[in-house]
Amino acid sequence: MTTEKTDIQIADALRAVAERESVTDVFFVACGGSYAHMMPNQYIVEREAEQINGIVLNAAEFKARAPKRLGKSAIVILCSHSGTTPETVEAAEIARKAGALTISLTHVLGSPLDVASEYTVSYTHEPRTMSSLHSAAVLTRLTFGILHAREGNKKVDDLNRALDAIPAIAESVVKERASKIAEFAEAHKREAVIYTMASGANFGTAYSYAICILQEMQWVHSAAIHAGEYFHGPFEVTDFDVPFIQLIGVGPSRGVDERALAFAEKYSKRMTVLDAKDLGVSKLPESVQEYVAHLIFQPVLRAYAVSLADAKGHPLTVRRYMWKLEY
Amino acid sequence: MTTEKTDIQIADALRAVAERESVTDVFFVACGGSYAHMMPNQYIVEREAEQINGIVLNAAEFKARAPKRLGKSAIVILCSHSGTTPETVEAAEIARKAGALTISLTHVLGSPLDVASEYTVSYTHEPRTMSSLHSAAVLTRLTFGILHAREGNKKVDDLNRALDAIPAIAESVVKERASKIAEFAEAHKREAVIYTMASGANFGTAYSYAICILQEMQWVHSAAIHAGEYFHGPFEVTDFDVPFIQLIGVGPSRGVDERALAFAEKYSKRMTVLDAKDLGVSKLPESVQEYVAHLIFQPVLRAYAVSLADAKGHPLTVRRYMWKLEY
């Protein structure tokens, strides 16, 4: 993967977006961790788009739901790391048949998803770091690129400045936190349940940590709790010994996060809090801080996962079912 | 609450919907259990609407997100049982200020939500039964009413026929299942974690069971797993002793449910499966079965909850934080 290659792929896709007669909807469609990456992009569309509507759906749900608005005025963004996720490949085929513009992200050019899609962008995979070539970052480039091409949204320049600064920020945060991360791992190595919590553009990161890291890679029970939902049910499970990993964002949903944190900290002695403000987000252009904070959370959280896996003696690569069985 | 009163309130709101110059978006906004009730309605809009876009958001997230498309062409449907949920009341005020048409559901006329909203529909609250006056049913009446008023959608008649039949169906299912329900309660009374799973229009019911019944009312750890997401992370926590309550729907997402069930049943000995087909959904008009199955699941699941609460000696009314503390 080279910068130049990804840049050309994105530019090609965005040219097709600009040439489209009309664009009323952007569907973000994927499964699991890739689906989680889509969520902040739907958030961006809802916050920023004047006319375009953003929808985020699991690929199997997308196929079943068969949204009536899917057609020539839709763009469908898809993502599958291997490019072989059957639901996502099928979603691309359905979308293309319906006349939508399909743009896929995958690590593997030549994969079924690449073949099924009109445009493909390939990305770098290295979860311990972040760059403008990582899938989550590529998605924000595509989203702001679409908003620029269709509605003249100007934030794409600030986004690019932020993406230039993020790799070094993430690297230094992971280094500075090394001892905190090791403490977390020791303190949580025998937990049967660890919740995650976030809101706004960071909810997807909390969700992927719950389902891909804790449930899938560590066999720890988990659920991603939306901080705005916390007081309407989930907070009743809070107790001194119930662990939460909470992400505190910036921007308008910070207050939602802070309210949940104030309560959770009072009744749980097991809060692990990652605050975007402590993670260097304020060094980035203000207009996009809320949209890119998750790009710093991701590699930092990965360091927590690597350390937890070490402490548990349960490597992140171990699976009992995934890729081993038919399902 | 009388049928006539609710009917008049719905008719008044739908008259305002019909008179609106344009309607491009319907926002479904609430918290917790009321938010969960909104989810199948967003699903209905996505499946049925030619032009209208459906968005479902937690009320705090709605306020923070401040969707750019919120304006005169939007309808905002809100719900709060007490009518006092501050986030939901504030969401109504924001929506009304933005020029949107606000229609609220509440149990309490004269409550802050009633006052804040242009139109209010009051509903019956008796979770062990279902009727066309229950909040979840009233919401489907509003949603199909909007689609009828704006786009001439014809399914409202089938919906009403289904709503007439559902109370008796739900009642008989609960009676027939009495011994199964008691067995479930005994078998699960010491579980620390119980997952729920569903897809399509039933996901909201699985979600509210996880957060309102299990976490809130029973202090049992839980998460609602989307059946389409199951194979992309969550399935790795499946084991012989991990309990799941799975809802099997009808309509296009049934295949998604069945695929997850086939796997889960193989590796967990603790599956509790509620299949809409076994619950009498096929007696209802086919065009709306997928949209109303959750109205049968809800009272049936409530019977499971009542029985579990008895077996645990932990009444559904007990809370440690909710309504007792400032938060």
Short mmCIF file of N, CA and C in Angstrom, two decimals, chain A residues 24-25 27 30-33 35 42-43 46-55 57-61 63-69 85 87 153 193 195 199-201 207 211-212 214-217 219-223 225-226 228-229 231-239 242 252-253 256 259 263 266-267 318-323 325-327, chain B residues 24-25 27 30-33 35-36 42-43 46-55 57-61 63-69 85 87 153 193 195 199-201 207 211-212 214-217 219-223 225-226 228-229 231-239 242 252-253 256 259 263 266-267 318-323 325-327:
data_model
loop_
_atom_site.label_atom_id
_atom_site.label_comp_id
_atom_site.label_asym_id
_atom_site.label_seq_id
_atom_site.Cartn_x
_atom_site.Cartn_y
_atom_site.Cartn_z
N THR A 24 -28.74 11.50 -3.01
CA THR A 24 -29.62 11.82 -1.89
C THR A 24 -29.26 11.03 -0.63
N ASP A 25 -28.64 9.86 -0.82
CA ASP A 25 -28.37 8.98 0.32
C ASP A 25 -26.98 8.36 0.23
N PHE A 27 -25.28 5.12 1.96
CA PHE A 27 -25.42 3.94 2.81
C PHE A 27 -24.03 3.45 3.19
N ALA A 30 -21.46 -2.76 6.20
CA ALA A 30 -20.37 -3.70 6.50
C ALA A 30 -20.79 -4.58 7.67
N CYS A 31 -19.86 -5.40 8.15
CA CYS A 31 -20.12 -6.29 9.28
C CYS A 31 -19.03 -6.11 10.35
N GLY A 32 -19.43 -6.29 11.61
CA GLY A 32 -18.47 -6.34 12.71
C GLY A 32 -17.59 -5.10 12.82
N GLY A 33 -16.29 -5.31 12.88
CA GLY A 33 -15.35 -4.19 13.04
C GLY A 33 -15.44 -3.19 11.90
N TYR A 35 -18.15 -2.60 10.16
CA TYR A 35 -19.43 -1.90 10.41
C TYR A 35 -19.21 -0.81 11.46
N GLN A 42 -21.45 7.87 9.34
CA GLN A 42 -22.87 8.21 9.31
C GLN A 42 -23.11 9.43 10.19
N TYR A 43 -22.41 9.48 11.33
CA TYR A 43 -22.49 10.63 12.24
C TYR A 43 -22.07 11.91 11.53
N GLU A 46 -24.76 13.09 9.19
CA GLU A 46 -25.91 13.66 9.90
C GLU A 46 -25.59 15.06 10.45
N ARG A 47 -24.35 15.26 10.87
CA ARG A 47 -23.95 16.56 11.43
C ARG A 47 -23.71 17.60 10.34
N GLU A 48 -23.19 17.15 9.20
CA GLU A 48 -22.63 18.10 8.22
C GLU A 48 -23.45 18.27 6.95
N ALA A 49 -24.17 17.24 6.54
CA ALA A 49 -24.81 17.31 5.21
C ALA A 49 -26.06 18.16 5.21
N GLU A 50 -26.17 19.00 4.21
CA GLU A 50 -27.35 19.86 4.06
C GLU A 50 -28.51 19.05 3.51
N GLN A 51 -28.23 18.18 2.56
CA GLN A 51 -29.28 17.48 1.82
C GLN A 51 -29.14 15.97 1.88
N ILE A 52 -27.92 15.49 2.01
CA ILE A 52 -27.68 14.04 1.91
C ILE A 52 -27.98 13.36 3.23
N ASN A 53 -28.56 12.20 3.10
CA ASN A 53 -28.97 11.42 4.24
C ASN A 53 -27.99 10.25 4.42
N GLY A 54 -27.55 10.01 5.65
CA GLY A 54 -26.60 8.93 5.92
C GLY A 54 -27.27 7.78 6.66
N ILE A 55 -27.04 6.56 6.20
CA ILE A 55 -27.64 5.37 6.83
C ILE A 55 -26.52 4.35 7.07
N LEU A 57 -25.78 0.37 8.20
CA LEU A 57 -26.45 -0.92 8.39
C LEU A 57 -25.45 -2.07 8.30
N ASN A 58 -25.63 -3.04 9.17
CA ASN A 58 -24.96 -4.33 9.01
C ASN A 58 -25.35 -4.88 7.63
N ALA A 59 -24.41 -5.55 6.95
CA ALA A 59 -24.64 -5.96 5.57
C ALA A 59 -25.78 -6.97 5.42
N ALA A 60 -25.93 -7.88 6.37
CA ALA A 60 -27.04 -8.85 6.30
C ALA A 60 -28.37 -8.13 6.50
N GLU A 61 -28.37 -7.18 7.41
CA GLU A 61 -29.58 -6.38 7.66
C GLU A 61 -29.91 -5.52 6.42
N LYS A 63 -29.28 -6.23 3.32
CA LYS A 63 -29.86 -7.12 2.30
C LYS A 63 -31.32 -7.44 2.64
N ALA A 64 -31.56 -7.80 3.90
CA ALA A 64 -32.91 -8.16 4.32
C ALA A 64 -33.84 -6.95 4.24
N ARG A 65 -33.35 -5.83 4.70
CA ARG A 65 -34.18 -4.64 4.78
C ARG A 65 -34.53 -4.11 3.40
N ALA A 66 -33.61 -4.28 2.46
CA ALA A 66 -33.83 -3.80 1.09
C ALA A 66 -34.44 -2.41 1.08
N PRO A 67 -33.70 -1.41 1.58
CA PRO A 67 -34.28 -0.06 1.73
C PRO A 67 -34.86 0.45 0.41
N LYS A 68 -36.06 0.99 0.49
CA LYS A 68 -36.75 1.42 -0.72
C LYS A 68 -36.04 2.58 -1.40
N ARG A 69 -35.28 3.36 -0.62
CA ARG A 69 -34.59 4.51 -1.20
C ARG A 69 -33.30 4.14 -1.92
N THR A 85 -16.13 -11.29 2.95
CA THR A 85 -17.33 -11.40 3.78
C THR A 85 -18.55 -11.54 2.88
N GLU A 87 -21.82 -11.54 3.14
CA GLU A 87 -22.93 -10.58 3.24
C GLU A 87 -22.55 -9.25 2.58
N ASN A 153 -18.74 21.20 1.08
CA ASN A 153 -18.27 21.22 2.48
C ASN A 153 -16.76 21.45 2.49
N VAL A 193 -16.57 -9.93 32.80
CA VAL A 193 -17.39 -8.93 32.11
C VAL A 193 -16.66 -7.60 32.13
N TYR A 195 -17.53 -3.77 30.43
CA TYR A 195 -18.36 -2.94 29.56
C TYR A 195 -17.53 -1.85 28.89
N SER A 199 -20.31 7.89 23.29
CA SER A 199 -21.44 8.47 22.55
C SER A 199 -20.89 9.18 21.33
N GLY A 200 -21.78 9.79 20.56
CA GLY A 200 -21.37 10.56 19.39
C GLY A 200 -20.53 9.74 18.43
N ALA A 201 -19.50 10.38 17.88
CA ALA A 201 -18.68 9.72 16.85
C ALA A 201 -17.80 8.63 17.42
N TYR A 207 -18.16 0.15 20.44
CA TYR A 207 -18.85 -1.05 19.95
C TYR A 207 -17.84 -2.07 19.44
N ILE A 211 -17.25 -5.92 20.83
CA ILE A 211 -17.54 -7.15 20.07
C ILE A 211 -16.30 -7.80 19.46
N CYS A 212 -15.33 -7.00 19.00
CA CYS A 212 -14.17 -7.59 18.31
C CYS A 212 -13.02 -7.89 19.27
N LEU A 214 -13.10 -7.63 23.07
CA LEU A 214 -13.44 -8.33 24.32
C LEU A 214 -14.16 -9.65 24.04
N GLN A 215 -15.27 -9.60 23.31
CA GLN A 215 -16.00 -10.85 23.06
C GLN A 215 -15.22 -11.80 22.15
N GLU A 216 -14.77 -11.28 21.01
CA GLU A 216 -14.18 -12.17 20.00
C GLU A 216 -12.76 -12.62 20.37
N MET A 217 -11.91 -11.68 20.69
CA MET A 217 -10.48 -12.01 20.84
C MET A 217 -10.09 -12.38 22.27
N TRP A 219 -12.76 -13.45 24.71
CA TRP A 219 -13.83 -14.26 25.32
C TRP A 219 -14.29 -13.68 26.65
N VAL A 220 -14.34 -12.36 26.68
CA VAL A 220 -14.84 -11.64 27.85
C VAL A 220 -16.23 -11.10 27.50
N HIS A 221 -17.20 -11.31 28.38
CA HIS A 221 -18.53 -10.78 28.11
C HIS A 221 -18.49 -9.25 28.07
N SER A 222 -19.22 -8.69 27.14
CA SER A 222 -19.17 -7.24 27.01
C SER A 222 -20.41 -6.70 26.32
N ALA A 223 -20.61 -5.41 26.45
CA ALA A 223 -21.63 -4.70 25.69
C ALA A 223 -21.16 -3.26 25.59
N ILE A 225 -22.22 0.32 25.76
CA ILE A 225 -23.34 1.11 26.29
C ILE A 225 -23.24 2.53 25.72
N HIS A 226 -24.33 3.00 25.13
CA HIS A 226 -24.35 4.40 24.71
C HIS A 226 -24.49 5.27 25.96
N GLY A 228 -25.66 8.07 26.48
CA GLY A 228 -26.97 8.70 26.60
C GLY A 228 -28.06 7.71 27.00
N GLU A 229 -27.79 6.45 26.85
CA GLU A 229 -28.73 5.40 27.24
C GLU A 229 -28.45 4.88 28.65
N PHE A 231 -28.39 5.98 31.66
CA PHE A 231 -29.31 6.27 32.77
C PHE A 231 -30.71 5.69 32.56
N HIS A 232 -30.91 5.06 31.44
CA HIS A 232 -32.25 4.55 31.13
C HIS A 232 -32.28 3.04 31.15
N GLY A 233 -31.46 2.45 32.00
CA GLY A 233 -31.40 0.99 32.13
C GLY A 233 -30.03 0.51 32.59
N PRO A 234 -29.03 0.60 31.68
CA PRO A 234 -27.73 -0.02 31.98
C PRO A 234 -27.08 0.42 33.29
N PHE A 235 -27.32 1.66 33.72
CA PHE A 235 -26.61 2.11 34.94
C PHE A 235 -26.95 1.27 36.16
N GLU A 236 -28.09 0.57 36.14
CA GLU A 236 -28.45 -0.26 37.29
C GLU A 236 -27.50 -1.45 37.51
N VAL A 237 -26.71 -1.83 36.51
CA VAL A 237 -25.72 -2.90 36.74
C VAL A 237 -24.41 -2.36 37.32
N THR A 238 -24.30 -1.04 37.40
CA THR A 238 -23.07 -0.46 37.94
C THR A 238 -22.92 -0.86 39.41
N ASP A 239 -21.71 -1.30 39.77
CA ASP A 239 -21.41 -1.58 41.17
C ASP A 239 -19.91 -1.40 41.37
N VAL A 242 -17.76 -3.60 39.01
CA VAL A 242 -18.10 -3.79 37.60
C VAL A 242 -17.22 -2.86 36.74
N PRO A 252 -20.01 18.29 20.75
CA PRO A 252 -21.29 18.45 21.43
C PRO A 252 -21.71 17.27 22.30
N SER A 253 -21.19 16.07 22.05
CA SER A 253 -21.64 14.94 22.88
C SER A 253 -20.75 14.75 24.11
N VAL A 256 -22.69 14.54 27.28
CA VAL A 256 -23.36 13.25 27.46
C VAL A 256 -22.40 12.27 28.12
N ARG A 259 -21.63 13.31 31.86
CA ARG A 259 -22.73 13.02 32.80
C ARG A 259 -22.68 11.55 33.22
N PHE A 263 -21.49 9.80 37.18
CA PHE A 263 -22.24 8.80 37.94
C PHE A 263 -21.44 7.50 38.09
N LYS A 266 -18.71 7.33 40.57
CA LYS A 266 -19.16 7.37 41.96
C LYS A 266 -19.47 5.96 42.48
N TYR A 267 -19.96 5.09 41.59
CA TYR A 267 -20.45 3.79 42.06
C TYR A 267 -19.62 2.59 41.58
N VAL A 318 -6.11 -15.85 18.80
CA VAL A 318 -6.79 -17.12 19.09
C VAL A 318 -8.29 -17.01 18.82
N ARG A 319 -8.84 -17.98 18.13
CA ARG A 319 -10.29 -18.07 17.94
C ARG A 319 -10.70 -19.51 18.17
N ARG A 320 -11.98 -19.73 18.57
CA ARG A 320 -12.44 -21.11 18.62
C ARG A 320 -13.33 -21.47 17.44
N TYR A 321 -14.03 -20.45 16.88
CA TYR A 321 -14.95 -20.72 15.78
C TYR A 321 -14.55 -19.97 14.49
N MET A 322 -14.20 -18.69 14.63
CA MET A 322 -13.99 -17.84 13.46
C MET A 322 -12.90 -18.39 12.55
N TRP A 323 -13.20 -18.50 11.29
CA TRP A 323 -12.30 -19.02 10.25
C TRP A 323 -11.99 -20.52 10.40
N LEU A 325 -14.53 -22.98 11.36
CA LEU A 325 -15.71 -23.80 11.13
C LEU A 325 -16.54 -23.20 10.01
N GLU A 326 -17.46 -23.99 9.52
CA GLU A 326 -18.46 -23.46 8.58
C GLU A 326 -19.55 -22.76 9.40
N TYR A 327 -19.96 -21.60 8.99
CA TYR A 327 -21.08 -20.94 9.67
C TYR A 327 -21.76 -19.94 8.76
N THR B 24 -39.69 15.35 4.54
CA THR B 24 -38.57 14.59 3.98
C THR B 24 -37.98 13.61 5.00
N ASP B 25 -38.16 13.92 6.29
CA ASP B 25 -37.52 13.11 7.33
C ASP B 25 -38.46 12.89 8.51
N PHE B 27 -37.84 11.81 12.36
CA PHE B 27 -36.90 11.48 13.43
C PHE B 27 -37.67 10.79 14.56
N ALA B 30 -36.06 9.22 21.59
CA ALA B 30 -36.47 8.87 22.95
C ALA B 30 -35.27 8.27 23.67
N CYS B 31 -35.50 7.77 24.88
CA CYS B 31 -34.43 7.16 25.69
C CYS B 31 -34.88 5.78 26.18
N GLY B 32 -33.89 4.88 26.30
CA GLY B 32 -34.14 3.58 26.93
C GLY B 32 -35.24 2.78 26.27
N GLY B 33 -36.21 2.31 27.08
CA GLY B 33 -37.28 1.47 26.56
C GLY B 33 -38.10 2.18 25.49
N TYR B 35 -36.95 4.50 23.49
CA TYR B 35 -36.05 4.52 22.32
C TYR B 35 -36.13 3.17 21.59
N ALA B 36 -36.14 2.10 22.35
CA ALA B 36 -36.24 0.76 21.75
C ALA B 36 -37.54 0.62 20.96
N GLN B 42 -38.47 3.06 12.68
CA GLN B 42 -37.46 3.50 11.72
C GLN B 42 -37.30 2.41 10.64
N TYR B 43 -37.35 1.17 11.07
CA TYR B 43 -37.27 0.03 10.14
C TYR B 43 -38.42 0.08 9.13
N GLU B 46 -37.77 2.72 6.55
CA GLU B 46 -36.73 2.34 5.60
C GLU B 46 -37.23 1.29 4.60
N ARG B 47 -38.10 0.41 5.06
CA ARG B 47 -38.64 -0.63 4.18
C ARG B 47 -39.72 -0.10 3.25
N GLU B 48 -40.51 0.85 3.73
CA GLU B 48 -41.76 1.20 3.04
C GLU B 48 -41.75 2.56 2.34
N ALA B 49 -40.96 3.51 2.86
CA ALA B 49 -41.11 4.88 2.35
C ALA B 49 -40.41 5.05 1.00
N GLU B 50 -41.11 5.71 0.08
CA GLU B 50 -40.54 6.00 -1.23
C GLU B 50 -39.55 7.16 -1.13
N GLN B 51 -39.93 8.16 -0.36
CA GLN B 51 -39.16 9.41 -0.34
C GLN B 51 -38.70 9.78 1.06
N ILE B 52 -39.47 9.39 2.06
CA ILE B 52 -39.18 9.86 3.42
C ILE B 52 -38.07 9.03 4.05
N ASN B 53 -37.25 9.73 4.79
CA ASN B 53 -36.10 9.13 5.42
C ASN B 53 -36.37 8.99 6.92
N GLY B 54 -36.07 7.82 7.49
CA GLY B 54 -36.30 7.59 8.92
C GLY B 54 -35.00 7.56 9.70
N ILE B 55 -34.96 8.26 10.82
CA ILE B 55 -33.76 8.32 11.66
C ILE B 55 -34.17 8.01 13.10
N LEU B 57 -32.81 8.03 17.06
CA LEU B 57 -31.71 8.52 17.91
C LEU B 57 -32.13 8.60 19.37
N ASN B 58 -31.23 8.22 20.25
CA ASN B 58 -31.37 8.53 21.67
C ASN B 58 -31.50 10.05 21.80
N ALA B 59 -32.32 10.51 22.73
CA ALA B 59 -32.64 11.95 22.81
C ALA B 59 -31.42 12.81 23.14
N ALA B 60 -30.52 12.32 23.99
CA ALA B 60 -29.31 13.10 24.31
C ALA B 60 -28.40 13.17 23.08
N GLU B 61 -28.33 12.06 22.36
CA GLU B 61 -27.53 12.03 21.12
C GLU B 61 -28.16 12.96 20.07
N LYS B 63 -29.86 15.69 20.60
CA LYS B 63 -29.54 17.07 20.97
C LYS B 63 -28.10 17.40 20.61
N ALA B 64 -27.17 16.50 20.98
CA ALA B 64 -25.75 16.75 20.72
C ALA B 64 -25.49 16.76 19.21
N ARG B 65 -26.07 15.83 18.52
CA ARG B 65 -25.80 15.67 17.10
C ARG B 65 -26.36 16.83 16.29
N ALA B 66 -27.48 17.37 16.74
CA ALA B 66 -28.12 18.50 16.06
C ALA B 66 -28.14 18.28 14.55
N PRO B 67 -28.86 17.26 14.09
CA PRO B 67 -28.83 16.91 12.66
C PRO B 67 -29.15 18.12 11.78
N LYS B 68 -28.34 18.32 10.76
CA LYS B 68 -28.51 19.48 9.91
C LYS B 68 -29.83 19.44 9.15
N ARG B 69 -30.35 18.25 8.91
CA ARG B 69 -31.60 18.14 8.14
C ARG B 69 -32.84 18.41 8.99
N THR B 85 -38.78 12.86 31.14
CA THR B 85 -37.38 12.60 30.77
C THR B 85 -36.77 13.89 30.20
N GLU B 87 -34.02 14.84 28.70
CA GLU B 87 -33.43 14.84 27.36
C GLU B 87 -34.51 14.85 26.28
N ASN B 153 -49.35 5.04 1.24
CA ASN B 153 -49.10 3.64 1.63
C ASN B 153 -50.39 3.00 2.14
N VAL B 193 -24.95 -13.51 33.50
CA VAL B 193 -24.97 -12.93 32.15
C VAL B 193 -26.04 -13.65 31.33
N TYR B 195 -27.53 -13.07 27.36
CA TYR B 195 -27.57 -12.27 26.14
C TYR B 195 -28.95 -12.34 25.50
N SER B 199 -32.88 -9.56 14.95
CA SER B 199 -32.52 -8.68 13.83
C SER B 199 -33.80 -8.05 13.30
N GLY B 200 -33.66 -7.25 12.27
CA GLY B 200 -34.82 -6.63 11.63
C GLY B 200 -35.64 -5.82 12.61
N ALA B 201 -36.96 -5.91 12.47
CA ALA B 201 -37.86 -5.09 13.30
C ALA B 201 -37.91 -5.57 14.74
N TYR B 207 -33.11 -5.36 22.38
CA TYR B 207 -32.36 -4.29 23.04
C TYR B 207 -33.04 -3.88 24.35
N ILE B 211 -31.47 -4.08 28.17
CA ILE B 211 -31.15 -2.91 29.02
C ILE B 211 -32.20 -2.61 30.08
N CYS B 212 -33.46 -2.83 29.78
CA CYS B 212 -34.52 -2.46 30.75
C CYS B 212 -34.89 -3.61 31.68
N LEU B 214 -33.13 -7.00 31.89
CA LEU B 214 -32.02 -7.74 32.50
C LEU B 214 -31.09 -6.81 33.28
N GLN B 215 -30.56 -5.79 32.64
CA GLN B 215 -29.63 -4.91 33.35
C GLN B 215 -30.35 -4.09 34.43
N GLU B 216 -31.43 -3.42 34.04
CA GLU B 216 -32.06 -2.48 34.96
C GLU B 216 -32.86 -3.16 36.07
N MET B 217 -33.74 -4.06 35.70
CA MET B 217 -34.70 -4.59 36.67
C MET B 217 -34.21 -5.86 37.36
N TRP B 219 -30.52 -6.69 37.35
CA TRP B 219 -29.08 -6.57 37.63
C TRP B 219 -28.30 -7.75 37.08
N VAL B 220 -28.74 -8.20 35.92
CA VAL B 220 -28.04 -9.28 35.20
C VAL B 220 -27.28 -8.63 34.03
N HIS B 221 -26.01 -8.98 33.85
CA HIS B 221 -25.25 -8.44 32.74
C HIS B 221 -25.86 -8.91 31.42
N SER B 222 -25.92 -8.01 30.46
CA SER B 222 -26.55 -8.37 29.20
C SER B 222 -26.07 -7.49 28.07
N ALA B 223 -26.32 -7.95 26.86
CA ALA B 223 -26.11 -7.14 25.66
C ALA B 223 -27.06 -7.69 24.62
N ILE B 225 -27.43 -8.59 20.99
CA ILE B 225 -26.57 -8.89 19.84
C ILE B 225 -27.42 -8.90 18.59
N HIS B 226 -27.01 -8.15 17.58
CA HIS B 226 -27.70 -8.21 16.30
C HIS B 226 -27.31 -9.53 15.63
N GLY B 228 -27.14 -10.47 12.70
CA GLY B 228 -26.24 -10.29 11.55
C GLY B 228 -24.83 -9.94 11.95
N GLU B 229 -24.66 -9.48 13.17
CA GLU B 229 -23.33 -9.14 13.68
C GLU B 229 -22.72 -10.31 14.44
N PHE B 231 -21.75 -13.32 13.88
CA PHE B 231 -20.60 -14.05 13.34
C PHE B 231 -19.36 -13.18 13.16
N HIS B 232 -19.50 -11.91 13.50
CA HIS B 232 -18.38 -11.00 13.28
C HIS B 232 -17.80 -10.52 14.59
N GLY B 233 -17.85 -11.36 15.59
CA GLY B 233 -17.30 -11.04 16.91
C GLY B 233 -18.01 -11.77 18.02
N PRO B 234 -19.26 -11.38 18.32
CA PRO B 234 -19.96 -11.91 19.50
C PRO B 234 -20.01 -13.43 19.59
N PHE B 235 -20.07 -14.13 18.45
CA PHE B 235 -20.25 -15.60 18.54
C PHE B 235 -19.10 -16.27 19.27
N GLU B 236 -17.94 -15.61 19.35
CA GLU B 236 -16.81 -16.22 20.04
C GLU B 236 -17.04 -16.37 21.55
N VAL B 237 -18.01 -15.67 22.13
CA VAL B 237 -18.31 -15.88 23.56
C VAL B 237 -19.29 -17.04 23.77
N THR B 238 -19.82 -17.57 22.68
CA THR B 238 -20.76 -18.68 22.81
C THR B 238 -20.06 -19.89 23.42
N ASP B 239 -20.70 -20.51 24.40
CA ASP B 239 -20.17 -21.76 24.97
C ASP B 239 -21.35 -22.53 25.56
N VAL B 242 -23.40 -20.56 28.18
CA VAL B 242 -23.71 -19.13 28.01
C VAL B 242 -25.15 -18.99 27.51
N PRO B 252 -38.08 -10.78 5.68
CA PRO B 252 -36.78 -10.96 5.03
C PRO B 252 -35.61 -11.19 5.98
N SER B 253 -35.72 -10.77 7.23
CA SER B 253 -34.56 -10.98 8.11
C SER B 253 -34.62 -12.31 8.85
N VAL B 256 -31.51 -14.31 8.54
CA VAL B 256 -30.40 -13.81 9.37
C VAL B 256 -30.51 -14.42 10.77
N ARG B 259 -29.76 -18.31 10.68
CA ARG B 259 -28.34 -18.64 10.53
C ARG B 259 -27.63 -18.54 11.90
N PHE B 263 -26.11 -21.88 14.48
CA PHE B 263 -24.79 -21.96 15.11
C PHE B 263 -24.89 -21.96 16.63
N LYS B 266 -25.86 -25.06 18.38
CA LYS B 266 -24.86 -26.13 18.31
C LYS B 266 -23.86 -26.01 19.46
N TYR B 267 -23.57 -24.79 19.88
CA TYR B 267 -22.48 -24.60 20.85
C TYR B 267 -22.94 -24.11 22.22
N VAL B 318 -37.78 -3.17 41.82
CA VAL B 318 -36.63 -2.76 42.65
C VAL B 318 -35.60 -2.02 41.80
N ARG B 319 -35.11 -0.91 42.30
CA ARG B 319 -34.01 -0.17 41.68
C ARG B 319 -33.03 0.24 42.77
N ARG B 320 -31.75 0.39 42.41
CA ARG B 320 -30.85 0.97 43.41
C ARG B 320 -30.57 2.44 43.16
N TYR B 321 -30.62 2.85 41.87
CA TYR B 321 -30.30 4.24 41.53
C TYR B 321 -31.49 4.98 40.91
N MET B 322 -32.16 4.32 39.98
CA MET B 322 -33.19 4.99 39.19
C MET B 322 -34.28 5.57 40.08
N TRP B 323 -34.61 6.83 39.87
CA TRP B 323 -35.64 7.58 40.61
C TRP B 323 -35.26 7.82 42.07
N LEU B 325 -31.88 8.69 43.16
CA LEU B 325 -30.74 9.58 43.30
C LEU B 325 -30.83 10.67 42.25
N GLU B 326 -30.03 11.69 42.44
CA GLU B 326 -29.85 12.70 41.38
C GLU B 326 -28.85 12.16 40.37
N TYR B 327 -29.14 12.29 39.10
CA TYR B 327 -28.15 11.89 38.08
C TYR B 327 -28.40 12.62 36.77
#
